[in-house]
Tab-separated table of N, CA, C and O in Angstrom:
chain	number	residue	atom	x	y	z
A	300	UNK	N	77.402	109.005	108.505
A	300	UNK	CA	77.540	108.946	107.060
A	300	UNK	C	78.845	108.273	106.656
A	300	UNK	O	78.855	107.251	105.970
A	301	UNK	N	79.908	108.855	107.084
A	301	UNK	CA	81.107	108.234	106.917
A	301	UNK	C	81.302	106.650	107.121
A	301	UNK	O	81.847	106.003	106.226
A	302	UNK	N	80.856	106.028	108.300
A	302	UNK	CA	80.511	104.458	108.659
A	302	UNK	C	79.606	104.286	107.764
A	302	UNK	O	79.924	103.360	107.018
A	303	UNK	N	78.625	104.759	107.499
A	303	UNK	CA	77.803	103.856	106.189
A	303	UNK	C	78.494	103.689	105.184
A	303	UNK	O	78.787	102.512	104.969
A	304	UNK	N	79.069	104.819	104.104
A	304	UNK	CA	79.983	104.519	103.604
A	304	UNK	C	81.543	103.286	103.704
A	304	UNK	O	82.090	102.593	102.846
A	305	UNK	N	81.728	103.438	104.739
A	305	UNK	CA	82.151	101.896	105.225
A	305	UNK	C	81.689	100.586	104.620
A	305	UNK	O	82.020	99.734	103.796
A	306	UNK	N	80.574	100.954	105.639
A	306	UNK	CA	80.023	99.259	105.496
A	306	UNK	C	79.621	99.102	103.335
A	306	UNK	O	79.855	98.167	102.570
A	307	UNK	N	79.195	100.009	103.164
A	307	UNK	CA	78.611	99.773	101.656
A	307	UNK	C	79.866	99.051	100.800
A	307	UNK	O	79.713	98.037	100.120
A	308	UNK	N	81.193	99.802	100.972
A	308	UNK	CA	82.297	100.126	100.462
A	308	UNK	C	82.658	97.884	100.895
A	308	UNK	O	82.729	96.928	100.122
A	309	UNK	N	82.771	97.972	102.325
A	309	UNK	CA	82.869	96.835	102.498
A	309	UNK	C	81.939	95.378	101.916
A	309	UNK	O	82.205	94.228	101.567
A	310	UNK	N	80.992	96.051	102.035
A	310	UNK	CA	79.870	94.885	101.423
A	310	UNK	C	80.103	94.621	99.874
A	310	UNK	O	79.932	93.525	99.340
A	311	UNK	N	80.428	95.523	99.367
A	311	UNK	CA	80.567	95.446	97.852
A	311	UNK	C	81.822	94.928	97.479
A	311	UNK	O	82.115	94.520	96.355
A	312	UNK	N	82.512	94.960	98.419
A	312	UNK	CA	84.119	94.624	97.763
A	312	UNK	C	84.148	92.900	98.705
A	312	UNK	O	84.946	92.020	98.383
A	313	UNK	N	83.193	92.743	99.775
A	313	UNK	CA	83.552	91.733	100.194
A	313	UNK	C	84.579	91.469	101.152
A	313	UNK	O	85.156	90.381	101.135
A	314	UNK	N	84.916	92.508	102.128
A	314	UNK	CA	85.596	92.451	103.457
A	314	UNK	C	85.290	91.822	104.573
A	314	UNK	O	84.113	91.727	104.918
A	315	UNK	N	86.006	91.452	105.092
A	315	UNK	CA	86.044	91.016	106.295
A	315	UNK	C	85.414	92.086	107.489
A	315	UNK	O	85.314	93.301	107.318
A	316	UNK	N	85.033	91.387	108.671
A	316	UNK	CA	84.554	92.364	109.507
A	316	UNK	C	86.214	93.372	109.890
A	316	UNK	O	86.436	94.555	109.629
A	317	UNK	N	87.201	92.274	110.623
A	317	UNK	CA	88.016	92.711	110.732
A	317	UNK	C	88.444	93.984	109.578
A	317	UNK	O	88.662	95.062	110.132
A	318	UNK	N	88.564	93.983	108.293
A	318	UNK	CA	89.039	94.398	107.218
A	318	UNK	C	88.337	95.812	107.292
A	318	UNK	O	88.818	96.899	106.975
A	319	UNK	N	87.238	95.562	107.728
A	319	UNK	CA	86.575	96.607	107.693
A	319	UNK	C	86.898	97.952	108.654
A	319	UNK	O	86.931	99.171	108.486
A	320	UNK	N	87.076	97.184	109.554
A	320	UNK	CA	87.266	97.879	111.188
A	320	UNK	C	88.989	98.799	110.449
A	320	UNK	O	89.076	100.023	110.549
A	321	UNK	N	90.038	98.044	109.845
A	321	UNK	CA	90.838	98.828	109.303
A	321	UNK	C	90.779	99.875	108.523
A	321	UNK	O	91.498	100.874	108.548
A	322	UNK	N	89.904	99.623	107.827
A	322	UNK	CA	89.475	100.135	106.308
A	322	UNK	C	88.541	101.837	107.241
A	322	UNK	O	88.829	102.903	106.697
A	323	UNK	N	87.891	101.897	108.074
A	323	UNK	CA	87.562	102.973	108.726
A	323	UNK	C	88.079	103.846	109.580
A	323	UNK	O	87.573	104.927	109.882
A	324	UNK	N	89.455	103.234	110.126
A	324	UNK	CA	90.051	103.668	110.374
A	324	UNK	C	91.613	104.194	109.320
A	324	UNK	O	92.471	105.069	109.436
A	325	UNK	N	91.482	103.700	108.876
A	325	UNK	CA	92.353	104.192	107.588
A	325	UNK	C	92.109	105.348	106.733
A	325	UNK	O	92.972	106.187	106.474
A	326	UNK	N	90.250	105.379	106.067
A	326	UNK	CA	89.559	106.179	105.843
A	326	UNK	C	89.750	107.915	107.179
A	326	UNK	O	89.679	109.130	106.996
A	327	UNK	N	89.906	107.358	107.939
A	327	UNK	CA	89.877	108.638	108.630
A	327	UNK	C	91.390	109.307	109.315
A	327	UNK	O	91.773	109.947	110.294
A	328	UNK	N	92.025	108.540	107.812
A	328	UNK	CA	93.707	109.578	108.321
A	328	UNK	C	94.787	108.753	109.503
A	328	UNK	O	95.961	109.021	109.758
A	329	UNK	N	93.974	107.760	110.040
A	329	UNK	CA	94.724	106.785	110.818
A	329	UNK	C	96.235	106.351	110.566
A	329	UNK	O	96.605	105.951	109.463
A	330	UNK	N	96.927	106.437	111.465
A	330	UNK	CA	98.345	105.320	111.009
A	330	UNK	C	98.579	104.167	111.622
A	330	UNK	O	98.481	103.731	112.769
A	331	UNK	N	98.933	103.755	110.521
A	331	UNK	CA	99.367	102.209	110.557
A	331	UNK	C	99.743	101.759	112.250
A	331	UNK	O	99.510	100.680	112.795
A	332	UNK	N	100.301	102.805	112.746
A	332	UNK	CA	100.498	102.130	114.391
A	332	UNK	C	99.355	102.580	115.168
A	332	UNK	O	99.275	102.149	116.319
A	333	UNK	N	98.349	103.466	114.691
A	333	UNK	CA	97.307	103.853	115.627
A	333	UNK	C	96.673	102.820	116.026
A	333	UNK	O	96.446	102.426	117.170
A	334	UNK	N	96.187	102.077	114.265
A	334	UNK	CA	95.654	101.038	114.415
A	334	UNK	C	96.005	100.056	114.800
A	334	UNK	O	95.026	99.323	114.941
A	335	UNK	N	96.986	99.535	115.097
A	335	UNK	CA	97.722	98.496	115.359
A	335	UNK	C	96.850	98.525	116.989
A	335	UNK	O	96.060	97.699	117.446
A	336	UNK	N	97.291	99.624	117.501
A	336	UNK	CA	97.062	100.082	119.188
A	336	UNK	C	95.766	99.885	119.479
A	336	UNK	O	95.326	99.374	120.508
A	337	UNK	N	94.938	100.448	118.222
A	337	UNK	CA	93.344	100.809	118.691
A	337	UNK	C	92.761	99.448	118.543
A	337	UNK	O	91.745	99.252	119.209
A	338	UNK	N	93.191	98.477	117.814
A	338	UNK	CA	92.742	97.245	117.265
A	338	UNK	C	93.141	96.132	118.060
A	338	UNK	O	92.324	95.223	118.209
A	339	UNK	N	94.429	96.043	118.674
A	339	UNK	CA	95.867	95.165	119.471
A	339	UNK	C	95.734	94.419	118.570
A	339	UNK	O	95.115	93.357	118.519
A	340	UNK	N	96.569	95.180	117.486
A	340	UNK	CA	97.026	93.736	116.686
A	340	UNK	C	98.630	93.950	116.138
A	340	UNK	O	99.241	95.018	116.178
A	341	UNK	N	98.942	93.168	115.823
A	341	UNK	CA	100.472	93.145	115.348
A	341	UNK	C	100.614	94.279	114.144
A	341	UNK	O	99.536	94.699	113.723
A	342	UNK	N	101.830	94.830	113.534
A	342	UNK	CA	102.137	95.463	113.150
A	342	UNK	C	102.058	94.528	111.694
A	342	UNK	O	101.562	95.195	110.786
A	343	UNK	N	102.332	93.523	111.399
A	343	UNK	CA	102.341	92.526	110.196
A	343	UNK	C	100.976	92.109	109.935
A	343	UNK	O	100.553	91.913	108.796
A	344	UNK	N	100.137	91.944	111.224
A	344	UNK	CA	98.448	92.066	111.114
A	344	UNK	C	98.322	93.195	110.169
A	344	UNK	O	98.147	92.942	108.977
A	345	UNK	N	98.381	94.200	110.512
A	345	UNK	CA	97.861	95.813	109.928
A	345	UNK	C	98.017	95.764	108.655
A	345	UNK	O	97.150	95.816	107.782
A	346	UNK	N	100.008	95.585	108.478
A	346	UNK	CA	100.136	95.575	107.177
A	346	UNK	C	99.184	93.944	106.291
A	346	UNK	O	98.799	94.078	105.129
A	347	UNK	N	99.033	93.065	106.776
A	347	UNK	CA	98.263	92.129	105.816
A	347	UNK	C	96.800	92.443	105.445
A	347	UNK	O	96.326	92.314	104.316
A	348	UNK	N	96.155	92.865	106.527
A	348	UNK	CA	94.830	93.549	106.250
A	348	UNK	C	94.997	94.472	105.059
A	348	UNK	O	94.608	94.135	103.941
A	349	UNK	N	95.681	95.844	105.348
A	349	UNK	CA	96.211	96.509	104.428
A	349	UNK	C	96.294	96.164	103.352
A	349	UNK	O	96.070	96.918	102.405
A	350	UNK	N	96.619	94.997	103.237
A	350	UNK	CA	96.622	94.604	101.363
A	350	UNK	C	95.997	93.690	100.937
A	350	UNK	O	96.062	93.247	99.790
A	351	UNK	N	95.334	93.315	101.800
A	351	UNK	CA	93.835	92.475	101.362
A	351	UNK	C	92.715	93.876	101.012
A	351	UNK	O	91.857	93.945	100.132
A	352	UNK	N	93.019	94.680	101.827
A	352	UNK	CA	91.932	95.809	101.678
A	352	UNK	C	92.378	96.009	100.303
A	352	UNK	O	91.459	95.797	99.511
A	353	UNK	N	93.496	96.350	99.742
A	353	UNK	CA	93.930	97.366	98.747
A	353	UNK	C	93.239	96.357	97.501
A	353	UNK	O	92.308	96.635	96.745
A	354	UNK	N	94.093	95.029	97.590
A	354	UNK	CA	93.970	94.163	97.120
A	354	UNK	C	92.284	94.086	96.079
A	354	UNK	O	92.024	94.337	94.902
A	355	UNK	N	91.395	93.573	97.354
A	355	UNK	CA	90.071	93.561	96.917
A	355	UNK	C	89.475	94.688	96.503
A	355	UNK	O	88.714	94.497	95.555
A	356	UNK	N	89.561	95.929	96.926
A	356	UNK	CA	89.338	96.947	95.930
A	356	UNK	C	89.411	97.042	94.650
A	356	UNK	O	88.549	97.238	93.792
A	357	UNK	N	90.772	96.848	94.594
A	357	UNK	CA	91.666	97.721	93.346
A	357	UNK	C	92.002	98.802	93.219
A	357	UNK	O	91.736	99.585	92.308
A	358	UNK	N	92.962	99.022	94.627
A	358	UNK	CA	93.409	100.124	94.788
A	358	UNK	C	94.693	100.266	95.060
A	358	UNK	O	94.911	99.239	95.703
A	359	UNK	N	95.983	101.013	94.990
A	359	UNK	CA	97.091	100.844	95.942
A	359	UNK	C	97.678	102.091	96.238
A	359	UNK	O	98.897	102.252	96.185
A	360	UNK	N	96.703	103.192	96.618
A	360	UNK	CA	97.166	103.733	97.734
A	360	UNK	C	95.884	104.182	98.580
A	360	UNK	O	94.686	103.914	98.673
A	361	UNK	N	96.818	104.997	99.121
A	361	UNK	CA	95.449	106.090	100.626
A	361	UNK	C	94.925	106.856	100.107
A	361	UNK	O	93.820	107.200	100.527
A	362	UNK	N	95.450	107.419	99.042
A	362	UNK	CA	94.800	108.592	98.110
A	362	UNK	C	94.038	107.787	97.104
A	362	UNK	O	93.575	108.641	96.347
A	363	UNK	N	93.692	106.720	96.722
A	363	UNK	CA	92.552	105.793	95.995
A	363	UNK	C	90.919	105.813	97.123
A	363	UNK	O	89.778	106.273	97.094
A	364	UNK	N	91.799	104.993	98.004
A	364	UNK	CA	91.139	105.360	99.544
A	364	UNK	C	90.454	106.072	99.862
A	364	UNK	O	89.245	105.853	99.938
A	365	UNK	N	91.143	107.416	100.220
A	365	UNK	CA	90.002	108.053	100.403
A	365	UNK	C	88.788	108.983	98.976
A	365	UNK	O	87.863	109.771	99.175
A	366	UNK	N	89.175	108.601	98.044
A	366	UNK	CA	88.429	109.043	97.017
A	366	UNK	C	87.378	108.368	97.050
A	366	UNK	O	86.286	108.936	97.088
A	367	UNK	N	87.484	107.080	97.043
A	367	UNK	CA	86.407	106.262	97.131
A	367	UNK	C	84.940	106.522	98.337
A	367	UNK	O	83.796	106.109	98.146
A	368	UNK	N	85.383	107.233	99.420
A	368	UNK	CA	84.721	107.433	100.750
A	368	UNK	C	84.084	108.985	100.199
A	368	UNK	O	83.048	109.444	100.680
A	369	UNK	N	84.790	109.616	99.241
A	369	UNK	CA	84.482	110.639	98.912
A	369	UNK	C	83.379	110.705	97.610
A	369	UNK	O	82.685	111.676	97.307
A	370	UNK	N	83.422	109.541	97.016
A	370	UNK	CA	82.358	109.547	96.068
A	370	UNK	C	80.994	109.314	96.452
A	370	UNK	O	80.103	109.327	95.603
Protein backbone atom coordinates (compact mmCIF):
# COMPACT_ATOMS: atom_id res chain seq x y z
CA UNK A 1 0.00 0.00 0.00
CA UNK A 2 2.57 2.37 1.01
CA UNK A 3 4.64 1.80 -2.60
CA UNK A 4 1.43 2.30 -4.40
CA UNK A 5 0.99 5.34 -2.83
CA UNK A 6 4.44 6.12 -4.15
CA UNK A 7 4.12 5.45 -7.47
CA UNK A 8 0.50 7.42 -7.69
CA UNK A 9 2.09 10.35 -5.69
CA UNK A 10 4.96 10.09 -8.33
CA UNK A 11 2.94 9.75 -11.46
CA UNK A 12 0.90 12.71 -10.67
CA UNK A 13 3.53 15.07 -9.76
CA UNK A 14 5.75 13.73 -12.57
CA UNK A 15 8.98 12.21 -10.96
CA UNK A 16 11.63 10.72 -12.01
CA UNK A 17 12.22 7.02 -11.47
CA UNK A 18 15.23 7.98 -9.56
CA UNK A 19 13.04 10.76 -7.62
CA UNK A 20 10.90 8.33 -6.79
CA UNK A 21 13.17 5.69 -5.31
CA UNK A 22 14.03 8.91 -2.84
CA UNK A 23 10.71 10.03 -2.33
CA UNK A 24 9.97 6.25 -0.67
CA UNK A 25 12.47 6.23 1.10
CA UNK A 26 12.03 9.53 2.61
CA UNK A 27 8.31 8.67 3.07
CA UNK A 28 9.45 6.01 5.42
CA UNK A 29 11.50 8.18 8.02
CA UNK A 30 14.80 7.67 6.03
CA UNK A 31 17.88 10.04 6.39
CA UNK A 32 19.39 11.88 4.10
CA UNK A 33 22.66 9.63 4.58
CA UNK A 34 20.69 6.35 4.65
CA UNK A 35 19.80 7.14 1.38
CA UNK A 36 22.71 8.36 0.09
CA UNK A 37 24.17 4.59 1.22
CA UNK A 38 21.08 2.61 0.15
CA UNK A 39 21.02 4.40 -3.30
CA UNK A 40 25.30 5.12 -3.69
CA UNK A 41 24.79 8.33 -4.45
CA UNK A 42 26.46 11.51 -3.40
CA UNK A 43 25.34 13.47 -0.59
CA UNK A 44 24.61 16.70 -3.13
CA UNK A 45 22.74 13.89 -5.32
CA UNK A 46 20.25 13.36 -2.28
CA UNK A 47 20.09 16.84 -1.46
CA UNK A 48 19.17 17.81 -5.40
CA UNK A 49 16.63 15.08 -5.71
CA UNK A 50 15.33 16.41 -2.46
CA UNK A 51 14.30 19.54 -3.99
CA UNK A 52 13.18 18.55 -7.16
CA UNK A 53 10.91 16.24 -5.08
CA UNK A 54 9.81 19.18 -2.80
CA UNK A 55 9.93 21.38 -5.64
CA UNK A 56 7.38 19.46 -7.97
CA UNK A 57 5.04 18.80 -5.31
CA UNK A 58 4.67 21.89 -3.57
CA UNK A 59 5.92 21.09 -0.63
CA UNK A 60 8.90 22.12 1.72
CA UNK A 61 9.07 19.96 4.33
CA UNK A 62 8.95 16.07 5.66
CA UNK A 63 5.99 16.88 7.56
CA UNK A 64 4.10 18.02 4.02
CA UNK A 65 5.60 14.62 3.02
CA UNK A 66 4.43 12.53 4.89
CA UNK A 67 0.82 13.91 5.02
CA UNK A 68 0.52 13.47 1.62
CA UNK A 69 1.31 9.40 1.91
CA UNK A 70 -1.18 9.73 4.63
CA UNK A 71 -4.07 10.99 2.66
Amino acid sequence: RHAARGYAIAKEYGLSARELDVLLLLSQGRTRAHIRETLYISKGTVDSHIHHIYSKIGITSRDELMRLFLD
